[in-house]
Coordinates of C-alpha atoms in Angstrom, one line a residue:
Chain A
G1 CA 38.9 49.0 185.3
E2 CA 35.5 47.7 186.3
N3 CA 34.2 44.6 184.4
V4 CA 30.4 44.2 184.5
E5 CA 28.4 41.3 183.3
Q6 CA 24.7 40.7 183.4
H7 CA 22.7 37.5 183.2
P8 CA 20.5 36.6 181.5
S9 CA 20.6 38.8 178.4
T10 CA 16.9 38.1 177.8
L11 CA 14.1 37.0 180.2
S12 CA 10.5 36.2 179.4
V13 CA 8.0 35.7 182.2
Q14 CA 4.3 35.4 182.6
E15 CA 2.4 38.3 184.2
G16 CA 2.4 37.7 188.0
D17 CA 5.6 35.7 188.0
S18 CA 8.9 36.9 189.6
A19 CA 12.0 37.9 187.6
V20 CA 15.6 37.9 188.8
I21 CA 18.5 39.6 187.0
K22 CA 22.1 39.1 188.2
C23 CA 25.0 41.4 187.8
T24 CA 28.6 40.5 188.6
Y25 CA 31.4 43.1 188.9
S26 CA 35.2 43.0 189.2
D27 CA 36.1 46.0 191.3
S28 CA 36.1 44.8 195.0
A29 CA 36.2 48.5 196.1
S30 CA 32.8 49.3 194.5
N31 CA 30.4 50.5 197.1
Y32 CA 27.3 51.7 195.1
F33 CA 25.1 49.4 193.1
P34 CA 22.3 50.8 191.0
W35 CA 19.8 49.4 188.6
Y36 CA 18.4 51.3 185.7
K37 CA 15.3 50.7 183.6
Q38 CA 15.1 51.8 180.0
E39 CA 11.8 51.5 178.1
L40 CA 11.9 51.4 174.3
G41 CA 12.9 54.8 173.0
K42 CA 13.2 56.4 176.4
R43 CA 15.9 57.5 178.8
P44 CA 17.4 55.1 181.4
Q45 CA 15.8 55.7 184.8
L46 CA 17.2 54.8 188.2
I47 CA 14.7 52.3 189.8
I48 CA 16.6 51.2 192.9
D49 CA 20.1 51.3 194.3
I50 CA 22.0 50.0 197.3
R51 CA 25.2 50.8 199.1
S52 CA 27.8 48.3 200.3
N53 CA 26.9 48.6 203.9
V54 CA 23.4 47.1 203.3
G55 CA 22.6 43.6 202.1
E56 CA 19.1 44.1 200.8
K57 CA 16.8 47.0 199.9
K58 CA 13.1 46.8 198.9
D59 CA 10.8 49.3 197.2
Q60 CA 7.3 47.9 196.7
R61 CA 7.6 45.1 194.0
I62 CA 11.3 45.6 193.4
A63 CA 14.3 44.7 195.5
V64 CA 18.1 44.6 195.2
T65 CA 20.3 42.1 197.1
L66 CA 24.1 42.4 197.4
N67 CA 26.7 39.8 197.9
K68 CA 30.0 41.6 198.3
T69 CA 32.0 38.5 198.9
A70 CA 31.0 37.0 195.6
K71 CA 30.9 40.4 193.9
H72 CA 27.4 40.2 192.5
F73 CA 24.1 42.0 193.1
S74 CA 20.7 41.1 191.8
L75 CA 17.4 42.8 190.9
H76 CA 14.2 41.1 192.0
I77 CA 10.8 42.0 190.6
T78 CA 7.8 40.3 192.1
E79 CA 4.3 40.1 190.7
T80 CA 5.5 41.3 187.3
Q81 CA 3.2 43.4 185.1
P82 CA 3.3 44.1 181.4
E83 CA 4.6 47.7 182.1
D84 CA 7.7 46.1 183.7
S85 CA 8.8 45.1 180.1
A86 CA 12.0 47.0 179.4
V87 CA 15.7 46.7 179.3
Y88 CA 17.4 46.6 182.7
F89 CA 20.9 47.7 183.3
C90 CA 23.2 47.3 186.3
A91 CA 25.8 50.1 186.6
P92 CA 28.3 49.8 189.4
P93 CA 30.8 52.6 189.4
P94 CA 34.5 52.0 189.7
L95 CA 35.9 53.6 192.8
M96 CA 37.4 56.8 191.5
N97 CA 37.3 60.1 193.3
Y98 CA 38.0 63.3 191.6
G99 CA 37.1 66.8 192.6
G100 CA 34.5 65.5 195.1
S101 CA 32.5 63.6 192.5
Q102 CA 32.7 59.8 192.4
G103 CA 33.5 57.9 189.4
N104 CA 31.1 57.3 186.6
L105 CA 28.8 54.4 186.1
I106 CA 29.9 51.4 184.1
F107 CA 26.8 49.8 182.5
G108 CA 26.3 46.2 181.8
K109 CA 25.0 45.1 178.4
G110 CA 21.4 44.9 179.7
T111 CA 18.7 42.4 180.2
K112 CA 15.6 42.6 178.1
L113 CA 12.6 41.6 180.2
S114 CA 9.4 40.7 178.5
V115 CA 6.3 40.2 180.6
K116 CA 3.5 38.3 178.8
P117 CA -0.1 39.1 179.8
Chain B
D1 CA 11.6 71.4 188.2
A2 CA 12.9 70.6 184.8
G3 CA 14.9 67.4 184.5
V4 CA 17.9 67.0 182.2
T5 CA 17.1 68.5 178.8
Q6 CA 19.0 67.8 175.5
S7 CA 18.9 69.3 172.1
P8 CA 18.4 68.5 169.3
T9 CA 16.4 65.3 169.7
H10 CA 17.4 64.0 166.3
L11 CA 20.2 64.8 163.9
I12 CA 21.4 63.6 160.5
K13 CA 24.9 64.2 159.4
T14 CA 27.3 62.9 156.7
R15 CA 30.7 61.4 157.2
G16 CA 33.5 63.9 157.9
Q17 CA 31.1 66.5 159.3
Q18 CA 31.2 68.0 162.8
V19 CA 28.3 68.0 165.3
T20 CA 27.5 69.8 168.5
L21 CA 25.0 68.4 171.0
R22 CA 23.7 70.4 174.0
C23 CA 22.6 69.5 177.5
S24 CA 21.1 71.4 180.4
P25 CA 21.4 69.6 183.7
K26 CA 18.7 69.0 186.3
S27 CA 18.2 71.9 188.6
G28 CA 20.7 71.8 191.5
H29 CA 23.2 69.5 189.6
D30 CA 26.7 70.6 188.8
T31 CA 28.2 67.6 187.2
V32 CA 27.5 66.5 183.6
S33 CA 28.5 63.3 181.9
W34 CA 28.0 62.1 178.4
Y35 CA 27.3 58.6 177.2
Q36 CA 27.1 56.9 173.8
Q37 CA 24.5 54.2 173.5
A38 CA 24.7 52.1 170.3
L39 CA 21.6 50.1 169.3
G40 CA 21.1 47.1 171.6
Q41 CA 24.0 48.1 173.9
G42 CA 24.4 49.7 177.3
P43 CA 25.5 53.3 177.6
Q44 CA 29.2 53.8 177.2
F45 CA 30.9 56.6 179.2
I46 CA 32.5 59.3 177.1
F47 CA 33.5 61.9 179.7
Q48 CA 32.5 63.9 182.7
Y49 CA 32.6 67.6 183.3
Y50 CA 32.7 69.3 186.7
E51 CA 33.7 72.9 187.5
E52 CA 34.0 73.5 183.7
E53 CA 36.8 71.0 183.3
E54 CA 36.9 67.5 181.9
R55 CA 37.5 65.3 185.0
Q56 CA 37.3 61.8 183.7
R57 CA 37.3 60.3 180.2
G58 CA 36.3 56.9 178.8
N59 CA 37.8 55.1 175.9
F60 CA 36.9 57.5 173.2
P61 CA 39.2 59.3 170.7
D62 CA 40.1 62.9 170.7
R63 CA 37.5 63.6 168.0
F64 CA 35.1 63.7 171.0
S65 CA 35.4 66.8 173.0
G66 CA 33.2 68.8 175.3
H67 CA 32.7 71.9 177.3
Q68 CA 30.9 73.0 180.4
F69 CA 29.6 76.5 180.9
P70 CA 29.4 78.5 184.2
N71 CA 25.7 77.7 184.4
Y72 CA 26.6 74.0 184.4
S73 CA 25.2 73.3 180.9
S74 CA 27.4 71.3 178.6
E75 CA 28.2 70.6 174.9
L76 CA 29.5 67.5 173.3
N77 CA 31.4 68.0 170.0
V78 CA 32.3 65.3 167.6
N79 CA 34.6 66.0 164.7
A80 CA 35.3 64.1 161.5
L81 CA 32.1 61.9 161.9
L82 CA 32.3 58.2 161.1
L83 CA 29.5 55.9 160.3
G84 CA 30.2 54.2 163.6
D85 CA 29.4 57.3 165.5
S86 CA 25.7 56.8 164.8
A87 CA 24.1 56.2 168.2
L88 CA 21.9 57.7 170.9
Y89 CA 23.9 60.3 172.9
L90 CA 22.8 60.6 176.4
C91 CA 23.6 63.4 178.8
A92 CA 23.4 62.7 182.5
S93 CA 23.7 65.0 185.5
K94 CA 24.3 64.7 189.2
T95 CA 25.3 66.6 192.2
S96 CA 28.8 66.5 193.6
T97 CA 27.5 66.6 197.1
L98 CA 24.6 64.6 198.6
S99 CA 23.5 61.4 196.8
R100 CA 26.3 62.2 194.4
E101 CA 26.2 58.8 192.6
K102 CA 22.6 59.2 191.4
L103 CA 22.6 59.9 187.7
F104 CA 19.7 61.5 186.0
F105 CA 19.5 61.1 182.2
G106 CA 18.1 63.2 179.5
S107 CA 16.1 61.7 176.7
G108 CA 19.1 61.8 174.4
T109 CA 20.0 62.9 170.9
Q110 CA 19.7 60.3 168.2
L111 CA 22.6 60.9 165.8
S112 CA 22.6 59.3 162.4
V113 CA 25.7 59.5 160.2
L114 CA 25.2 58.7 156.5

């Protein structure tokens, strides 16, 4: 099955700095790479995702980059703000197809990002 | 457009009891998954329902069972509760067609087993 690891487990940055979180995975057949953000006491929310045919995707201050050869993908947050403080999870799904619905997401253990004003 | 809704939001049970959690998927979604999130951990996949059948299952014992109804809503049942079952239980829905990997989560049910 898919083995997912995130680094670092905690990250503290000053407001305005950049933050990078890395996720490694084991299933070379994985082809979908999402990042979820979970604020304290709230639901996980998808913030950005990328497919294996693309190396990088940007959405305003956040971006995801993919290195399929090395089997890792990273979340980049620029110009961090206090509201970016949350736990971030990568969640690549194993490649399982059943009844037209792809396999479920395997979540990493999360990275707690703290942005200090 | 309502998102994924779960009930109840909080629940307290004692060891050995049984519990039922409920989930209504986002409009247009036909696939429901359940996740268990222990404090300080990432969500762990329990199982997925599609077309009223359990399609995939994670590493959870048979005490965890579920159901999906014709309107795509779902229930998670846990029998013979253990202290270790205390966690946030998240329901997530998605469509089996376009953008089928994108999971949308409910706010969860916080289960405490005493």
